[in-house]
Coordinates of C-alpha atoms in Angstrom, one line a residue:
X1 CA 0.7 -4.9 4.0
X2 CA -1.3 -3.3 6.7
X3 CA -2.5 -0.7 3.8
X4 CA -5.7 1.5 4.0
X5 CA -7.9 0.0 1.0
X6 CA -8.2 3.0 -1.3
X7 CA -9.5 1.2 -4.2
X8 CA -7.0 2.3 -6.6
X9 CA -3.7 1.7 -7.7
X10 CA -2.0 4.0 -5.5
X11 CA 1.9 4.7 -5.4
X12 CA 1.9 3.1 -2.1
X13 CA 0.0 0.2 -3.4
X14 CA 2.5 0.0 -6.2
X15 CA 5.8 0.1 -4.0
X16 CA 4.6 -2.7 -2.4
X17 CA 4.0 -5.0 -5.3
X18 CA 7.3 -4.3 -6.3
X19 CA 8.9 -5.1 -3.4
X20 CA 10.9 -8.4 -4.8
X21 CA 10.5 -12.0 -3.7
X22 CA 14.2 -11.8 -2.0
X23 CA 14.0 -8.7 -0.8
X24 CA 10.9 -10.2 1.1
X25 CA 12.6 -13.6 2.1
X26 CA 15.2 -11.3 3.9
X27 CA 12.6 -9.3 5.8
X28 CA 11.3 -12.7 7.3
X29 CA 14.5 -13.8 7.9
X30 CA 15.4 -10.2 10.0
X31 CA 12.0 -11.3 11.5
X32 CA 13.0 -14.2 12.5
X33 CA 16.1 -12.9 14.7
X34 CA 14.1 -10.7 16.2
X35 CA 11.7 -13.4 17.5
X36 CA 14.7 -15.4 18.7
X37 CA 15.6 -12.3 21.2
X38 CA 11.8 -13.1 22.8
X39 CA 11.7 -15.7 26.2
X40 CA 11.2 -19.4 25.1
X41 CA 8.7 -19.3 27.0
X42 CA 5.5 -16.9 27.7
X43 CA 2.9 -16.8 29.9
X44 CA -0.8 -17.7 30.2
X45 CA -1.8 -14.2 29.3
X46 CA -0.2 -11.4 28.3
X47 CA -0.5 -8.3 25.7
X48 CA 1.9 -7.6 23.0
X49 CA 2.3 -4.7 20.8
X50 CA 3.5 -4.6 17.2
X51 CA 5.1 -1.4 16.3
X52 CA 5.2 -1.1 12.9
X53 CA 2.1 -3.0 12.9
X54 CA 0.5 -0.2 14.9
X55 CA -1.7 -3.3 17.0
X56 CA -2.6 -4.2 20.2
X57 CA -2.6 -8.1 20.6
X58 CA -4.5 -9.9 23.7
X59 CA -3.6 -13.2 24.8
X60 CA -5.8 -15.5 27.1
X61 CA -4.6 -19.0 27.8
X62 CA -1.5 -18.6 25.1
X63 CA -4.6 -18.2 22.2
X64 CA -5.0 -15.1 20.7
X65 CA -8.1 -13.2 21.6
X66 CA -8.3 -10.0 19.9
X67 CA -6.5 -6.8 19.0
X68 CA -7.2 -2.8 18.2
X69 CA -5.2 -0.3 16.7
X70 CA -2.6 1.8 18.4
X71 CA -0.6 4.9 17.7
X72 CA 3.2 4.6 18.2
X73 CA 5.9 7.1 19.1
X74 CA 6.7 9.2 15.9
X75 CA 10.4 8.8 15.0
X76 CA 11.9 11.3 16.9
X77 CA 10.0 10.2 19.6
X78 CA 10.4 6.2 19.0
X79 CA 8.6 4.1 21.2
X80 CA 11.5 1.5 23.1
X81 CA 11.4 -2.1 22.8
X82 CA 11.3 -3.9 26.3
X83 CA 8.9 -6.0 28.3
X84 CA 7.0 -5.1 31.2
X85 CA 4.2 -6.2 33.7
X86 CA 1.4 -4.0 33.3
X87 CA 0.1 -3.4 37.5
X88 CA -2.3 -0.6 37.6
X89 CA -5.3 0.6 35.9
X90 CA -5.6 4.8 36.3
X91 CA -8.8 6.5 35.8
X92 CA -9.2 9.6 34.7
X93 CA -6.0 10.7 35.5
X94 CA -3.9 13.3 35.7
X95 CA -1.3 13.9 33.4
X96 CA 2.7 15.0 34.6
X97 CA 4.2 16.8 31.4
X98 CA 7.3 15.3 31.0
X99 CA 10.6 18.2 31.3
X100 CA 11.4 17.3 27.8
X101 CA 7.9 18.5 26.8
X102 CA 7.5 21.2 28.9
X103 CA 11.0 22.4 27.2
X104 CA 10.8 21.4 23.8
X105 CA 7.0 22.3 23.2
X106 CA 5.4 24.4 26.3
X107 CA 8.4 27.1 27.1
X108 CA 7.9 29.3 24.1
X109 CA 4.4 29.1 24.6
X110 CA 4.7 30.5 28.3
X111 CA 7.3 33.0 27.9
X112 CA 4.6 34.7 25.4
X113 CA 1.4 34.0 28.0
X114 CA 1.2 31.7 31.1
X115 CA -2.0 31.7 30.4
X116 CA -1.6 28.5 28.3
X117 CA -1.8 27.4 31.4
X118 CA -5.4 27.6 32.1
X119 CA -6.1 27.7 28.5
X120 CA -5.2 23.8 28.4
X121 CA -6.4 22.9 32.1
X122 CA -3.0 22.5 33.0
X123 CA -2.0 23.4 36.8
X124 CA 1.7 24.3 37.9
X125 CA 2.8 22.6 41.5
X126 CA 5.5 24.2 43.5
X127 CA 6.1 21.5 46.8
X128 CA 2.9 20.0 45.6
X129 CA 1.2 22.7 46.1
X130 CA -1.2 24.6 43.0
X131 CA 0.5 28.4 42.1
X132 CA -0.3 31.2 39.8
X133 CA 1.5 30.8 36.4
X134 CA 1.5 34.5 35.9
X135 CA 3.8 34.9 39.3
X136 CA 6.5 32.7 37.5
X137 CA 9.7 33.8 35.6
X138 CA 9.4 31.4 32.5
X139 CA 11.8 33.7 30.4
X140 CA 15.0 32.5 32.6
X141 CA 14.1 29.2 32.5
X142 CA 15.7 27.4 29.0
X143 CA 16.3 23.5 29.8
X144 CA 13.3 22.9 32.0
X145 CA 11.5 24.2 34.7
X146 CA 11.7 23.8 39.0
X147 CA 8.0 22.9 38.7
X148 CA 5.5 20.1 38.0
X149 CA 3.5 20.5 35.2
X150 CA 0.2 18.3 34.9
X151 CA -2.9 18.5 32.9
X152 CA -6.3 17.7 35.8
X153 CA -8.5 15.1 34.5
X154 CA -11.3 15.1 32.2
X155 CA -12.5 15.1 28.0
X156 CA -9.4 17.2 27.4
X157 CA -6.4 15.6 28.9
X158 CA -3.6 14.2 26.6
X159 CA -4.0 10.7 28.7
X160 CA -8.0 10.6 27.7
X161 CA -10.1 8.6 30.8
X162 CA -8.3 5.9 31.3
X163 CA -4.5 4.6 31.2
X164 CA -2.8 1.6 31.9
X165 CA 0.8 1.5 33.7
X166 CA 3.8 -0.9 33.5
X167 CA 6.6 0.8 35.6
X168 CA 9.5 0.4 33.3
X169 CA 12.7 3.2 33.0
X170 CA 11.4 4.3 29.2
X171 CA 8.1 6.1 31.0
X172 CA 6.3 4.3 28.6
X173 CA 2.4 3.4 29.0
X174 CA -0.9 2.7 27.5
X175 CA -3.5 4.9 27.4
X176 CA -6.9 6.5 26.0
X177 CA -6.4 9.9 23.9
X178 CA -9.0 12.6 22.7
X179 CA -7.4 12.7 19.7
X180 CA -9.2 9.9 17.8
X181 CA -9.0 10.4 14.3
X182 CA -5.0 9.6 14.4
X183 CA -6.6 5.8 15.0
X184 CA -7.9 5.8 11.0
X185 CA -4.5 6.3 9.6
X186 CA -2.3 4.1 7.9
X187 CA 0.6 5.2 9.6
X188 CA 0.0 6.0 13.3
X189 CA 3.7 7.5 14.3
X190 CA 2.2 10.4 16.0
X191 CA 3.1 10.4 19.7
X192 CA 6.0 11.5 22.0
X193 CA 6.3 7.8 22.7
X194 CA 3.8 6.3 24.9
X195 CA 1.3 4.2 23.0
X196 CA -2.3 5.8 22.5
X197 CA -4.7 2.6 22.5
X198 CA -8.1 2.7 20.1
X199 CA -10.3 0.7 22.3
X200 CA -9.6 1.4 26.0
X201 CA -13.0 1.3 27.7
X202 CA -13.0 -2.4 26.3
X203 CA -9.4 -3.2 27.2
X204 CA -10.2 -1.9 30.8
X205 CA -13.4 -4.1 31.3
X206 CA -11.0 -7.0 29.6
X207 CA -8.0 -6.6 32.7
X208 CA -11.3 -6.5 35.3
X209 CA -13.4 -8.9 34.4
X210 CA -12.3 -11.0 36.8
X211 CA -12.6 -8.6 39.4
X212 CA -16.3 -9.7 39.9
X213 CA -16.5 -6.2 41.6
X214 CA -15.9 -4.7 38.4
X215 CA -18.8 -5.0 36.2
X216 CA -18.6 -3.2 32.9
X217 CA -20.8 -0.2 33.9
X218 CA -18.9 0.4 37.0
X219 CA -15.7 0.9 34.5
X220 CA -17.4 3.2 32.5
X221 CA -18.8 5.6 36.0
X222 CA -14.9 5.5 37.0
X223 CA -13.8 7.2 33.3
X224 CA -16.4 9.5 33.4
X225 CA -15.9 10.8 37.3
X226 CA -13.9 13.3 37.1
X227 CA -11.9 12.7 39.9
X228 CA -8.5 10.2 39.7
X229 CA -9.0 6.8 41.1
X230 CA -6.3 3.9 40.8
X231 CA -7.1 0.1 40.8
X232 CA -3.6 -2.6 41.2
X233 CA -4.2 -5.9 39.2
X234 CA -4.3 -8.8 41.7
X235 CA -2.7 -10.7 38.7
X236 CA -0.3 -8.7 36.7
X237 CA -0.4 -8.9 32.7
X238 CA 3.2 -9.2 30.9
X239 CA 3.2 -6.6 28.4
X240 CA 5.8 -6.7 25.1
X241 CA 6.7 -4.2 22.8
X242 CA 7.7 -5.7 20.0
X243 CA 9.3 -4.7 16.5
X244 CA 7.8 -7.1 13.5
X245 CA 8.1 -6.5 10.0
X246 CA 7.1 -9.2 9.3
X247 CA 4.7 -11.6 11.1
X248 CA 2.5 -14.5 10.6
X249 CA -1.0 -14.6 12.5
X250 CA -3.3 -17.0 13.6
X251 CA -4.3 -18.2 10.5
X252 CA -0.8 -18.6 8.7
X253 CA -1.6 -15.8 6.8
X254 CA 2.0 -13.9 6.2
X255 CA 1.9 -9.5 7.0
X256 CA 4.4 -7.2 6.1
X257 CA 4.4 -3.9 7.4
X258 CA 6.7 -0.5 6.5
X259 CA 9.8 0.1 8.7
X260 CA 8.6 2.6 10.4
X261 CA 12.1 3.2 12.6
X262 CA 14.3 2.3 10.1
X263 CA 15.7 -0.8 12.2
X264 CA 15.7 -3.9 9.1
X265 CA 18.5 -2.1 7.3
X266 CA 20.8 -1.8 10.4
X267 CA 20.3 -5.0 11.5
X268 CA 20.4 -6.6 7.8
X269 CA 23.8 -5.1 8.0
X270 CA 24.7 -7.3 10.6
X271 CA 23.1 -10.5 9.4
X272 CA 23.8 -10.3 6.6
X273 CA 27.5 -8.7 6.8
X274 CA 29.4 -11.2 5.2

């Protein structure tokens, strides 16, 4: 049930043995739609994300390899379902704070002191060039800002050392975060929508190991540089986000995880209309 083992009873623990044999039978069957909305066919290799699963799934040679956890957008925030090819390996990068951010979340906090700014090694670019927080208006601005908002690299920034880009219209992307202990939950809903990856030193030596150029100790000197770097894939991955329920792994061993998005009961509702 994808559960933390508490070794009790819980409430949560409970739910889920009550959950009934046909309730569950229709869960699969929802599951099984979805998988019908996947290409007959998929490649070699390629990466696919669970959502409410909150997993990371690598595929060599169409046999599964191994997987991590992953934190998901929160529900306000839901991470999009779509396919993509992920292209390009970033380390430590900078991060561009999207407008809907910057109005939603940093506005308030620079109308009472640009010095949030500087606080949270953030930099503000005017024509792409660096200027002084303090000799900007925020208080006129309400929906967004004229300005480009990043965070430099390093420890601190919200993309962590390393992230990995599929170009795809939802600005969606994997990458490293500092904040770790969100990795240890049982629900793992907690970002604006990109998806935070557990493991990404090893997923980065994974996409270069073929890159006999790229030994393992050469990725770790380019997260820990300090300076942005960029490396394209000679052979892109597919990438699919995916939305499973329910799902049956390697070992015909059924999982069912919590709706996180809310998404069986509106599509039971088609299904299952008549």
């Amino acid at each position: 049930m994808g559960l933390r083992p508490s070794g009790v009873p819980d409430s949560i623990t409970i739910h889920e043995m009550n959950v009934s044999i046909r309730q569950r039978i229709r869960q699969i069957m929802l599951n099984m739609e979805r998988l019908r909305w996947l290409p007959d066919q998929v490649p070699d290799d390629y990466f696919l994300v669970n959502i409410p699963e909150y997993r990371l799934h690598i595929f060599e040679h169409k046999q599964y390899l191994w997987s991590m956890n992953v934190v998901v957008g929160r529900t306000a925030t839901a991470t999009s379902i779509f396919s993509g090819n992920l292209s390009v390996v970033g380390f430590c990068p900078y991060w561009n704070v999207p407008q809907s951010i910057i109005k939603n979340e940093m506005l308030p906090k620079l109308k009472a002191n640009p010095g949030y700014i500087y606080k949270n090694n953030l930099e503000v670019l005017k024509n792409g060039k660096p200027i002084n927080p303090y000799s900007v208006s925020w208080s006129k601005y309400k929906t967004g800002v004229p300005f480009v908002i990043r965070q430099k690299p390093g420890p601190s920034n919200a993309l962590g050392l390393v992230a990995f880009y599929f170009p795809n219209s939802y600005d969606i992307y994997l990458h490293d975060t500092p904040a770790k202990s969100f990795f240890s939950e049982t629900n793992r809903a907690f970002s604006h929508g990109c998806i935070r990856v557990a493991k990404p030193a090893e997923l980065a030596k994974a996409i270069l190991e073929e890159d006999k150029n790229w030994t393992p100790e050469k990725v770790d000197e380019a997260m820990h540089t300090g300076k942005e770097s960029w490396y394209t894939l000679k052979n892109k991955i597919p990438v699919y986000i995916g939305y499973f329920t329910a799902w049956v792994d390697d070992e015909d061993v059924i999982h069912f995880y919590d709706d996180v998005y809310k998404r069986d009961g509106r599509l039971g509702e088609l299904i299952f209309k008549e």
